[in-house]
Each structure stands twice: as C-alpha cells, then as structure tokens.
PDB file of C-alpha atoms in Angstrom:
ATOM      1  CA  MET A 540      74.170-129.248  -6.714  1.00  0.00           C
ATOM      2  CA  ARG A 541      73.524-130.760  -3.273  1.00  0.00           C
ATOM      3  CA  SER A 542      74.201-127.280  -1.020  1.00  0.00           C
ATOM      4  CA  GLU A 543      72.068-125.305  -3.948  1.00  0.00           C
ATOM      5  CA  PHE A 544      68.966-127.824  -3.320  1.00  0.00           C
ATOM      6  CA  THR A 545      69.344-127.898   0.432  1.00  0.00           C
ATOM      7  CA  SER A 546      68.973-124.118   0.393  1.00  0.00           C
ATOM      8  CA  ALA A 547      66.110-124.179  -1.584  1.00  0.00           C
ATOM      9  CA  TRP A 548      64.445-126.998   0.597  1.00  0.00           C
ATOM     10  CA  HIS A 549      65.557-124.870   3.819  1.00  0.00           C
ATOM     11  CA  GLY A 550      68.143-127.134   4.837  1.00  0.00           C
ATOM     12  CA  ARG A 551      66.759-130.598   4.774  1.00  0.00           C
ATOM     13  CA  ASP A 552      69.183-132.035   2.956  1.00  0.00           C
ATOM     14  CA  GLY A 553      68.033-134.636   0.562  1.00  0.00           C
ATOM     15  CA  LEU A 554      70.860-137.119   0.410  1.00  0.00           C
ATOM     16  CA  ALA A 555      70.859-137.248   4.898  1.00  0.00           C
ATOM     17  CA  GLU A 556      67.134-137.720   4.415  1.00  0.00           C
ATOM     18  CA  LEU A 557      66.111-140.426   2.052  1.00  0.00           C
ATOM     19  CA  ASP A 558      63.694-142.348   4.588  1.00  0.00           C
ATOM     20  CA  SER A 559      61.702-138.755   4.056  1.00  0.00           C
ATOM     21  CA  THR A 560      58.234-138.305   1.861  1.00  0.00           C
ATOM     22  CA  ASP A 561      59.962-135.294   0.238  1.00  0.00           C
ATOM     23  CA  GLY A 562      60.302-135.330  -3.293  1.00  0.00           C
ATOM     24  CA  HIS A 563      63.415-133.879  -3.499  1.00  0.00           C
ATOM     25  CA  ALA A 564      63.219-135.267  -7.666  1.00  0.00           C
ATOM     26  CA  TYR A 565      67.140-133.246  -8.659  1.00  0.00           C
ATOM     27  CA  LEU A 566      68.584-136.130  -7.251  1.00  0.00           C
ATOM     28  CA  SER A 567      67.568-138.503 -10.713  1.00  0.00           C
ATOM     29  CA  TYR A 568      70.583-136.767 -11.977  1.00  0.00           C
ATOM     30  CA  PRO A 569      72.986-137.770 -10.124  1.00  0.00           C
ATOM     31  CA  ALA A 570      71.480-141.270  -9.507  1.00  0.00           C
ATOM     32  CA  LEU A 571      71.206-141.696 -13.911  1.00  0.00           C
ATOM     33  CA  ALA A 572      74.202-140.509 -13.987  1.00  0.00           C
ATOM     34  CA  LEU A 573      75.599-143.090 -11.598  1.00  0.00           C
ATOM     35  CA  GLY A 574      73.998-145.577 -12.985  1.00  0.00           C
ATOM     36  CA  MET A 575      75.206-145.527 -15.850  1.00  0.00           C
ATOM     37  CA  ALA A 576      79.192-144.981 -14.500  1.00  0.00           C
ATOM     38  CA  ARG A 577      77.767-148.552 -12.435  1.00  0.00           C
ATOM     39  CA  TRP A 578      77.045-149.787 -15.392  1.00  0.00           C
ATOM     40  CA  ILE A 579      80.153-149.170 -17.327  1.00  0.00           C
ATOM     41  CA  ASP A 580      83.239-149.577 -15.127  1.00  0.00           C
ATOM     42  CA  PRO A 581      84.132-153.239 -13.022  1.00  0.00           C
ATOM     43  CA  ALA A 582      85.697-150.614 -10.574  1.00  0.00           C
ATOM     44  CA  PHE A 583      82.909-148.828  -9.424  1.00  0.00           C
ATOM     45  CA  PRO A 584      83.662-148.443  -5.681  1.00  0.00           C
ATOM     46  CA  ALA A 585      81.270-150.530  -2.672  1.00  0.00           C
ATOM     47  CA  ASP A 586      80.651-147.891  -0.817  1.00  0.00           C
ATOM     48  CA  LEU A 587      79.055-145.647  -3.778  1.00  0.00           C
ATOM     49  CA  ALA A 588      77.103-148.480  -5.169  1.00  0.00           C
ATOM     50  CA  VAL A 589      75.912-149.010  -1.717  1.00  0.00           C
ATOM     51  CA  GLN A 590      74.547-145.462  -1.353  1.00  0.00           C
ATOM     52  CA  TYR A 591      73.309-145.456  -4.921  1.00  0.00           C
ATOM     53  CA  ASP A 592      71.321-148.373  -4.401  1.00  0.00           C
ATOM     54  CA  ALA A 593      69.486-146.471  -1.061  1.00  0.00           C
ATOM     55  CA  LEU A 594      69.143-143.289  -3.147  1.00  0.00           C
ATOM     56  CA  ILE A 595      66.828-145.211  -5.703  1.00  0.00           C
ATOM     57  CA  THR A 596      65.283-147.559  -3.356  1.00  0.00           C
ATOM     58  CA  ALA A 597      63.850-143.505  -1.592  1.00  0.00           C
ATOM     59  CA  LEU A 598      62.729-142.541  -5.165  1.00  0.00           C
ATOM     60  CA  GLU A 599      61.503-145.704  -6.552  1.00  0.00           C
ATOM     61  CA  ARG A 600      59.183-145.347  -3.113  1.00  0.00           C
ATOM     62  CA  ARG A 601      58.384-141.997  -3.066  1.00  0.00           C
ATOM     63  CA  LEU A 602      57.478-142.451  -6.923  1.00  0.00           C
ATOM     64  CA  LEU A 603      55.335-145.033  -6.423  1.00  0.00           C
ATOM     65  CA  ALA A 604      53.599-143.495  -2.955  1.00  0.00           C
ATOM     66  CA  SER A 605      52.497-140.655  -5.592  1.00  0.00           C
ATOM     67  CA  PRO A 606      48.847-140.940  -6.716  1.00  0.00           C
ATOM     68  CA  THR A 607      50.009-138.619  -9.869  1.00  0.00           C
ATOM     69  CA  GLY A 608      52.621-139.815 -10.408  1.00  0.00           C
ATOM     70  CA  LEU A 609      54.853-135.883  -9.666  1.00  0.00           C
ATOM     71  CA  LEU A 610      57.238-135.220  -7.284  1.00  0.00           C
ATOM     72  CA  ASP A 611      58.297-132.341  -6.296  1.00  0.00           C
ATOM     73  CA  THR A 612      61.742-131.198  -7.056  1.00  0.00           C
ATOM     74  CA  PHE A 613      61.496-127.926  -5.159  1.00  0.00           C
ATOM     75  CA  PRO A 614      59.180-127.816  -2.172  1.00  0.00           C
ATOM     76  CA  GLY A 615      55.524-127.989  -3.820  1.00  0.00           C
ATOM     77  CA  ARG A 616      56.951-127.545  -7.466  1.00  0.00           C
ATOM     78  CA  ALA A 617      56.569-130.653  -9.701  1.00  0.00           C
ATOM     79  CA  TYR A 618      58.802-130.694 -13.155  1.00  0.00           C
ATOM     80  CA  PRO A 619      57.131-134.468 -15.358  1.00  0.00           C
ATOM     81  CA  THR A 620      61.048-133.754 -17.133  1.00  0.00           C
ATOM     82  CA  ASP A 621      62.712-133.904 -13.957  1.00  0.00           C
ATOM     83  CA  VAL A 622      60.712-136.973 -13.011  1.00  0.00           C
ATOM     84  CA  ALA A 623      60.916-138.637 -16.350  1.00  0.00           C
ATOM     85  CA  ALA A 624      64.770-138.350 -15.296  1.00  0.00           C
ATOM     86  CA  VAL A 625      63.486-140.770 -11.829  1.00  0.00           C
ATOM     87  CA  ALA A 626      62.134-143.226 -14.180  1.00  0.00           C
ATOM     88  CA  ALA A 627      65.346-143.579 -15.837  1.00  0.00           C
ATOM     89  CA  ALA A 628      67.878-143.842 -13.104  1.00  0.00           C
ATOM     90  CA  ILE A 629      65.334-146.378 -12.421  1.00  0.00           C
ATOM     91  CA  ALA A 630      64.865-148.362 -15.176  1.00  0.00           C
ATOM     92  CA  VAL A 631      69.463-148.013 -15.966  1.00  0.00           C
ATOM     93  CA  HIS A 632      69.702-149.818 -12.174  1.00  0.00           C
ATOM     94  CA  GLY A 633      67.384-152.837 -12.950  1.00  0.00           C
ATOM     95  CA  ARG A 634      69.150-152.713 -16.201  1.00  0.00           C
ATOM     96  CA  VAL A 635      72.898-153.079 -13.601  1.00  0.00           C
ATOM     97  CA  THR A 636      71.555-154.492 -10.955  1.00  0.00           C
ATOM     98  CA  GLY A 637      68.561-156.986 -12.255  1.00  0.00           C
ATOM     99  CA  VAL A 638      66.661-156.045 -10.002  1.00  0.00           C
ATOM    100  CA  ASP A 639      62.646-155.762 -11.290  1.00  0.00           C
ATOM    101  CA  HIS A 640      61.480-152.387 -10.953  1.00  0.00           C
ATOM    102  CA  THR A 641      58.659-152.795 -13.677  1.00  0.00           C
ATOM    103  CA  ALA A 642      55.295-151.832 -11.864  1.00  0.00           C
ATOM    104  CA  VAL A 643      56.797-148.270 -10.748  1.00  0.00           C
ATOM    105  CA  ILE A 644      57.524-147.508 -14.518  1.00  0.00           C
ATOM    106  CA  ALA A 645      54.546-149.101 -15.229  1.00  0.00           C
ATOM    107  CA  HIS A 646      52.546-146.424 -12.662  1.00  0.00           C
ATOM    108  CA  TRP A 647      54.776-143.317 -13.530  1.00  0.00           C
ATOM    109  CA  ALA A 648      53.752-144.116 -17.179  1.00  0.00           C
ATOM    110  CA  ARG A 649      49.877-144.150 -16.795  1.00  0.00           C
ATOM    111  CA  GLN A 650      50.252-141.242 -14.505  1.00  0.00           C
ATOM    112  CA  VAL A 651      52.628-139.325 -17.359  1.00  0.00           C
ATOM    113  CA  ARG A 652      49.466-139.735 -19.781  1.00  0.00           C
ATOM    114  CA  ALA A 653      46.729-139.089 -17.003  1.00  0.00           C
ATOM    115  CA  VAL A 654      47.673-136.734 -15.875  1.00  0.00           C
ATOM    116  CA  GLN A 655      50.743-134.729 -16.945  1.00  0.00           C
ATOM    117  CA  ILE A 656      50.504-134.550 -21.393  1.00  0.00           C
ATOM    118  CA  ASP A 657      47.939-131.641 -22.084  1.00  0.00           C
ATOM    119  CA  ARG A 658      45.667-132.988 -24.305  1.00  0.00           C
ATOM    120  CA  ASP A 659      45.324-130.751 -27.293  1.00  0.00           C
ATOM    121  CA  THR A 660      49.705-130.411 -28.161  1.00  0.00           C
ATOM    122  CA  GLY A 661      50.706-132.985 -26.512  1.00  0.00           C
ATOM    123  CA  LEU A 662      53.304-131.724 -25.066  1.00  0.00           C
ATOM    124  CA  VAL A 663      54.013-131.803 -20.688  1.00  0.00           C
ATOM    125  CA  ILE A 664      52.932-129.456 -18.693  1.00  0.00           C
ATOM    126  CA  GLN A 665      56.588-127.674 -17.641  1.00  0.00           C
ATOM    127  CA  ARG A 666      55.496-126.997 -13.978  1.00  0.00           C
ATOM    128  CA  MET A 667      53.151-129.061 -11.915  1.00  0.00           C
ATOM    129  CA  GLY A 668      51.811-128.929  -8.385  1.00  0.00           C
ATOM    130  CA  THR A 669      52.156-132.675  -6.729  1.00  0.00           C
ATOM    131  CA  ASP A 670      48.903-133.104  -6.564  1.00  0.00           C
ATOM    132  CA  GLY A 671      48.686-132.605 -10.798  1.00  0.00           C
ATOM    133  CA  ARG A 672      47.713-128.868 -11.146  1.00  0.00           C
ATOM    134  CA  ALA A 673      49.115-127.254 -13.867  1.00  0.00           C
ATOM    135  CA  GLN A 674      51.715-124.097 -12.796  1.00  0.00           C
ATOM    136  CA  ASP A 675      52.814-123.801 -15.760  1.00  0.00           C
ATOM    137  CA  SER A 676      51.593-124.233 -19.783  1.00  0.00           C
ATOM    138  CA  PRO A 677      52.719-127.363 -21.870  1.00  0.00           C
ATOM    139  CA  ARG A 678      56.131-126.670 -22.991  1.00  0.00           C
ATOM    140  CA  ALA A 679      58.909-127.769 -25.997  1.00  0.00           C
ATOM    141  CA  SER A 680      61.802-127.952 -24.009  1.00  0.00           C
ATOM    142  CA  GLY A 681      60.280-129.865 -20.890  1.00  0.00           C
ATOM    143  CA  THR A 682      58.997-132.865 -23.662  1.00  0.00           C
ATOM    144  CA  GLY A 683      61.729-133.218 -25.396  1.00  0.00           C
ATOM    145  CA  LEU A 684      64.424-133.736 -22.485  1.00  0.00           C
ATOM    146  CA  ALA A 685      61.334-136.313 -20.616  1.00  0.00           C
ATOM    147  CA  ALA A 686      61.227-137.808 -24.231  1.00  0.00           C
ATOM    148  CA  TYR A 687      64.941-138.767 -23.988  1.00  0.00           C
ATOM    149  CA  PHE A 688      64.794-139.724 -20.175  1.00  0.00           C
ATOM    150  CA  ALA A 689      61.895-141.795 -21.027  1.00  0.00           C
ATOM    151  CA  GLY A 690      63.654-143.423 -23.551  1.00  0.00           C
ATOM    152  CA  PHE A 691      65.333-145.084 -20.918  1.00  0.00           C
ATOM    153  CA  ALA A 692      62.343-146.743 -19.377  1.00  0.00           C
ATOM    154  CA  ASP A 693      59.493-146.696 -21.424  1.00  0.00           C
ATOM    155  CA  ARG A 694      59.906-146.258 -25.468  1.00  0.00           C
ATOM    156  CA  SER A 695      55.932-146.194 -26.322  1.00  0.00           C
ATOM    157  CA  LEU A 696      55.665-143.244 -23.813  1.00  0.00           C
ATOM    158  CA  ALA A 697      58.874-141.769 -25.403  1.00  0.00           C
ATOM    159  CA  GLU A 698      57.400-142.224 -28.860  1.00  0.00           C
ATOM    160  CA  GLU A 699      54.625-140.654 -28.094  1.00  0.00           C
ATOM    161  CA  LEU A 700      56.168-137.601 -26.099  1.00  0.00           C
ATOM    162  CA  ALA A 701      57.559-136.824 -29.622  1.00  0.00           C
ATOM    163  CA  ALA A 702      55.159-137.059 -31.491  1.00  0.00           C
ATOM    164  CA  GLY A 703      53.729-133.738 -29.760  1.00  0.00           C
ATOM    165  CA  LEU A 704      57.129-132.192 -29.889  1.00  0.00           C
ATOM    166  CA  PHE A 705      57.679-133.022 -33.091  1.00  0.00           C
ATOM    167  CA  GLY A 706      54.294-131.265 -34.090  1.00  0.00           C
ATOM    168  CA  GLN A 707      56.289-128.479 -32.654  1.00  0.00           C
ATOM    169  CA  GLU A 708      58.586-127.933 -35.616  1.00  0.00           C
ATOM    170  CA  ARG A 709      58.787-125.672 -38.013  1.00  0.00           C
ATOM    171  CA  THR A 710      61.163-125.631 -41.071  1.00  0.00           C
ATOM    172  CA  VAL A 711      62.490-123.275 -43.320  1.00  0.00           C
ATOM    173  CA  LEU A 712      64.604-123.781 -46.399  1.00  0.00           C
ATOM    174  CA  GLY A 713      65.807-127.341 -45.663  1.00  0.00           C
ATOM    175  CA  PHE A 714      66.740-126.209 -41.755  1.00  0.00           C
ATOM    176  CA  SER A 715      64.219-126.717 -38.503  1.00  0.00           C
ATOM    177  CA  ALA A 716      63.659-125.689 -34.788  1.00  0.00           C
ATOM    178  CA  ILE A 717      61.432-126.366 -32.500  1.00  0.00           C
ATOM    179  CA  ASP A 718      58.624-124.170 -31.124  1.00  0.00           C
ATOM    180  CA  GLU A 719      58.614-123.606 -27.668  1.00  0.00           C
ATOM    181  CA  TYR A 720      54.768-123.117 -26.928  1.00  0.00           C
ATOM    182  CA  GLY A 721      51.675-124.769 -28.483  1.00  0.00           C
ATOM    183  CA  ASP A 722      49.208-123.164 -29.762  1.00  0.00           C
ATOM    184  CA  GLY A 723      46.649-121.235 -27.583  1.00  0.00           C
ATOM    185  CA  TYR A 724      50.441-120.568 -24.897  1.00  0.00           C
ATOM    186  CA  SER A 725      53.113-117.928 -25.100  1.00  0.00           C
ATOM    187  CA  GLY A 726      55.289-116.814 -22.748  1.00  0.00           C
ATOM    188  CA  PRO A 727      59.598-115.818 -21.993  1.00  0.00           C
ATOM    189  CA  GLY A 728      62.171-117.815 -22.315  1.00  0.00           C
ATOM    190  CA  ASP A 729      63.815-119.581 -19.581  1.00  0.00           C
ATOM    191  CA  MET A 730      66.867-121.348 -18.391  1.00  0.00           C
ATOM    192  CA  ASP A 731      64.582-124.782 -19.659  1.00  0.00           C
ATOM    193  CA  SER A 732      64.012-123.171 -22.304  1.00  0.00           C
ATOM    194  CA  GLY A 733      67.099-120.732 -23.521  1.00  0.00           C
ATOM    195  CA  PRO A 734      66.819-118.075 -25.111  1.00  0.00           C
ATOM    196  CA  LEU A 735      63.895-117.950 -27.532  1.00  0.00           C
ATOM    197  CA  ILE A 736      63.787-116.039 -30.787  1.00  0.00           C
ATOM    198  CA  LEU A 737      60.165-115.229 -32.116  1.00  0.00           C
ATOM    199  CA  GLY A 738      59.212-118.503 -29.979  1.00  0.00           C
ATOM    200  CA  ILE A 739      61.521-120.420 -30.771  1.00  0.00           C
ATOM    201  CA  SER A 740      63.524-122.608 -27.932  1.00  0.00           C
ATOM    202  CA  VAL A 741      67.163-123.445 -28.488  1.00  0.00           C
ATOM    203  CA  SER A 742      67.513-126.136 -26.013  1.00  0.00           C
ATOM    204  CA  ALA A 743      63.773-127.797 -27.567  1.00  0.00           C
ATOM    205  CA  THR A 744      65.413-127.748 -30.772  1.00  0.00           C
ATOM    206  CA  GLY A 745      68.791-129.994 -29.370  1.00  0.00           C
ATOM    207  CA  PHE A 746      66.491-131.799 -27.009  1.00  0.00           C
ATOM    208  CA  ALA A 747      64.234-133.029 -30.053  1.00  0.00           C
ATOM    209  CA  LEU A 748      67.702-134.516 -31.386  1.00  0.00           C
ATOM    210  CA  ALA A 749      67.449-137.966 -29.724  1.00  0.00           C
ATOM    211  CA  PRO A 750      64.078-139.108 -30.654  1.00  0.00           C
ATOM    212  CA  ALA A 751      64.333-138.287 -33.752  1.00  0.00           C
ATOM    213  CA  ARG A 752      67.159-140.116 -33.996  1.00  0.00           C
ATOM    214  CA  ALA A 753      65.899-142.925 -31.617  1.00  0.00           C
ATOM    215  CA  PHE A 754      63.015-143.394 -33.186  1.00  0.00           C
ATOM    216  CA  GLY A 755      64.262-142.830 -37.296  1.00  0.00           C
ATOM    217  CA  HIS A 756      62.907-139.476 -38.409  1.00  0.00           C
ATOM    218  CA  ARG A 757      65.740-139.010 -40.518  1.00  0.00           C
ATOM    219  CA  ASP A 758      64.700-136.376 -42.204  1.00  0.00           C
ATOM    220  CA  THR A 759      63.193-134.146 -39.157  1.00  0.00           C
ATOM    221  CA  PHE A 760      66.620-135.520 -38.150  1.00  0.00           C
ATOM    222  CA  THR A 761      68.674-133.915 -41.037  1.00  0.00           C
ATOM    223  CA  ARG A 762      66.557-130.479 -40.751  1.00  0.00           C
ATOM    224  CA  LEU A 763      67.961-130.451 -36.483  1.00  0.00           C
ATOM    225  CA  PHE A 764      70.898-131.504 -36.720  1.00  0.00           C
ATOM    226  CA  ARG A 765      71.557-128.694 -40.131  1.00  0.00           C
ATOM    227  CA  THR A 766      70.231-125.663 -37.934  1.00  0.00           C
ATOM    228  CA  ALA A 767      72.365-127.169 -34.857  1.00  0.00           C
ATOM    229  CA  ASP A 768      76.002-127.287 -36.883  1.00  0.00           C
ATOM    230  CA  LEU A 769      74.929-123.923 -38.407  1.00  0.00           C
ATOM    231  CA  PHE A 770      74.299-121.927 -34.745  1.00  0.00           C
ATOM    232  CA  GLY A 771      76.238-124.068 -33.163  1.00  0.00           C
ATOM    233  CA  LEU A 772      79.504-123.949 -35.071  1.00  0.00           C
ATOM    234  CA  SER A 773      81.001-127.545 -35.463  1.00  0.00           C
ATOM    235  CA  LEU A 774      85.149-127.696 -34.983  1.00  0.00           C
ATOM    236  CA  GLN A 775      85.897-130.704 -36.257  1.00  0.00           C
ATOM    237  CA  SER A 776      89.499-131.795 -34.916  1.00  0.00           C
ATOM    238  CA  GLY A 777      90.346-135.523 -36.572  1.00  0.00           C
ATOM    239  CA  THR A 778      87.389-137.907 -35.292  1.00  0.00           C
ATOM    240  CA  ARG A 779      86.710-134.991 -32.962  1.00  0.00           C
ATOM    241  CA  THR A 780      83.268-133.568 -33.127  1.00  0.00           C
ATOM    242  CA  ARG A 781      82.745-129.568 -30.900  1.00  0.00           C
ATOM    243  CA  PHE A 782      80.351-127.347 -30.787  1.00  0.00           C
ATOM    244  CA  ALA A 783      82.240-124.046 -30.243  1.00  0.00           C
ATOM    245  CA  THR A 784      78.903-121.555 -28.862  1.00  0.00           C
ATOM    246  CA  GLY A 785      77.288-124.808 -26.852  1.00  0.00           C
ATOM    247  CA  GLY A 786      80.642-124.525 -23.708  1.00  0.00           C
ATOM    248  CA  VAL A 787      80.922-127.685 -22.126  1.00  0.00           C
ATOM    249  CA  ILE A 788      77.247-128.335 -21.081  1.00  0.00           C
ATOM    250  CA  GLY A 789      76.165-127.555 -24.813  1.00  0.00           C
ATOM    251  CA  ASN A 790      78.540-130.094 -25.885  1.00  0.00           C
ATOM    252  CA  ALA A 791      77.992-133.138 -23.456  1.00  0.00           C
ATOM    253  CA  LEU A 792      73.810-132.619 -24.211  1.00  0.00           C
ATOM    254  CA  MET A 793      74.762-132.777 -27.216  1.00  0.00           C
ATOM    255  CA  LEU A 794      77.170-135.955 -27.085  1.00  0.00           C
ATOM    256  CA  ALA A 795      74.161-137.125 -25.013  1.00  0.00           C
ATOM    257  CA  PHE A 796      71.517-136.489 -28.127  1.00  0.00           C
ATOM    258  CA  LEU A 797      73.808-137.554 -30.781  1.00  0.00           C
ATOM    259  CA  SER A 798      74.287-140.707 -29.747  1.00  0.00           C
ATOM    260  CA  SER A 799      71.178-141.628 -28.348  1.00  0.00           C
ATOM    261  CA  GLY A 800      69.956-145.159 -29.799  1.00  0.00           C
ATOM    262  CA  PRO A 801      67.342-146.626 -31.631  1.00  0.00           C
ATOM    263  CA  GLU A 802      66.667-149.467 -28.949  1.00  0.00           C
ATOM    264  CA  LEU A 803      66.531-150.390 -25.194  1.00  0.00           C
ATOM    265  CA  ALA A 804      70.427-150.720 -23.842  1.00  0.00           C
ATOM    266  CA  ARG A 805      71.379-154.377 -23.509  1.00  0.00           C
TER     267      ARG A 805
END
C-alpha cells in the first residue's frame, strides 16, 4: 500500500514526510488498524507506538487545518469516506491513549454536514476536491462505509449517514439491497461500488449491514443479511462462518460489519 501510494504521489512517501501539508488520507486505514491492535494488545511494540502517535498527530493537524474537513487521498482528490476513516483512527487513538481529540472530531463532523453531504439524497459525495467541489456524484457505497467509520467518532453523524443510506434500500420478496445512485444520478460501477446489477451495489449492500445492526434497524438488517447470505454462499463450520464468494477481503469486511456494535466501544 505504501509503495503504491508513494508512486501515486509522484515519489512522496506519506510516512516519511509527516510534517507535510499533503493529505495522504489513505494512511487512515493502517492507522485505524494499528489503533485497534494497540487497544487490545498489551505487548504492542513501543517503537511502533511512537510511529503510530506521530501519524495520528499529523492526520489531526491536517484535518484541523482543512476548512472543508477534507484531506486528499490522491493529489487533489479527496474521498469523504477516507476522511471518515481518518476521524475513526483519531477517535480510536483517543480511547487507546486518553488524548483528547474532541476539537478535531467536532470540526470534521461540522464539515461533513456542511460540505460533504448531498442535500437531496442524504448521501455523501463520492469524490471531491479539497476545496469542497464535487468531482463525482453522491453514492451509497461511500456513504455506507463512511457511516461505519463515523460510528467510531460521532454516533449522531453516523446515524444521519445511515438514514441517507437506508433511503436507497430496494426490497423484493423479503430480500433487499442498496441502490448505488440517488434520484437524478447514474453511472457505472467501479472498485468502490463493486459491480452494479440494475443499479444495485454489492459493496453498499454489505456496508449497510453495519449501521443497520448498530442502530437497531432489525428488519432492514434481516432483509440485507438474507441477500448477503444467499449471494455470498455462506458456509458453516462449527461456530465459524465464511462466505465462499467473498474472498479474504470480503470475509474480513463481513466480520467487521457483522460485529459492529450498537454503542460506542469503551
């Protein structure tokens, strides 16, 4: 991941230039993983903890300095979902270390509401410039994953994003799935949405399981899970479940979404 994004940033290594004003929002994903590991592992390496703290400090500084609450993942291209992961990583760091990150989380949440959510659909805009100008349409896949990440940082915002996402639910015979594009928008599928089938997003449908479970939308969760269970070809082995069509990443995602809690972790 590091080498791929260093190439995309024309040779600038995000981990080697933490003092930079560049966003490098993709670093939120390893930062969140490191935070979770440090949270549960009493033997978390001290030298890695120092690097982790420095990374979170850099992301927090950049996010506070952004008037739109956006950091670019690629030069000039910001994805609100990735920035939600930045907020999640910062929030988890606060729980691990006791550091107060209230100001940056509040700034991010204000700007999501002010800049990043489409007023007509309630969905977040998939890709934007750091100046807050849309570079793509509002879409369900980004909104679903952003709602999951927002759950670590601001539960009220996560619930707002979930409401927009559930507005995209399409139901047939007790099964449901999530339409990628809101009214007035259309487009092809991509790596974020997964393949679109009559406008239905595989990714958004899976992502929606987490907020449905977290916010107690039992009927919605049941309909969505029926679809995931059927098309994911779930396999049982003792107490273990895996999805035959999910692959390693798909099964890791399903584990995260199916264990997303209804309250803030303590």
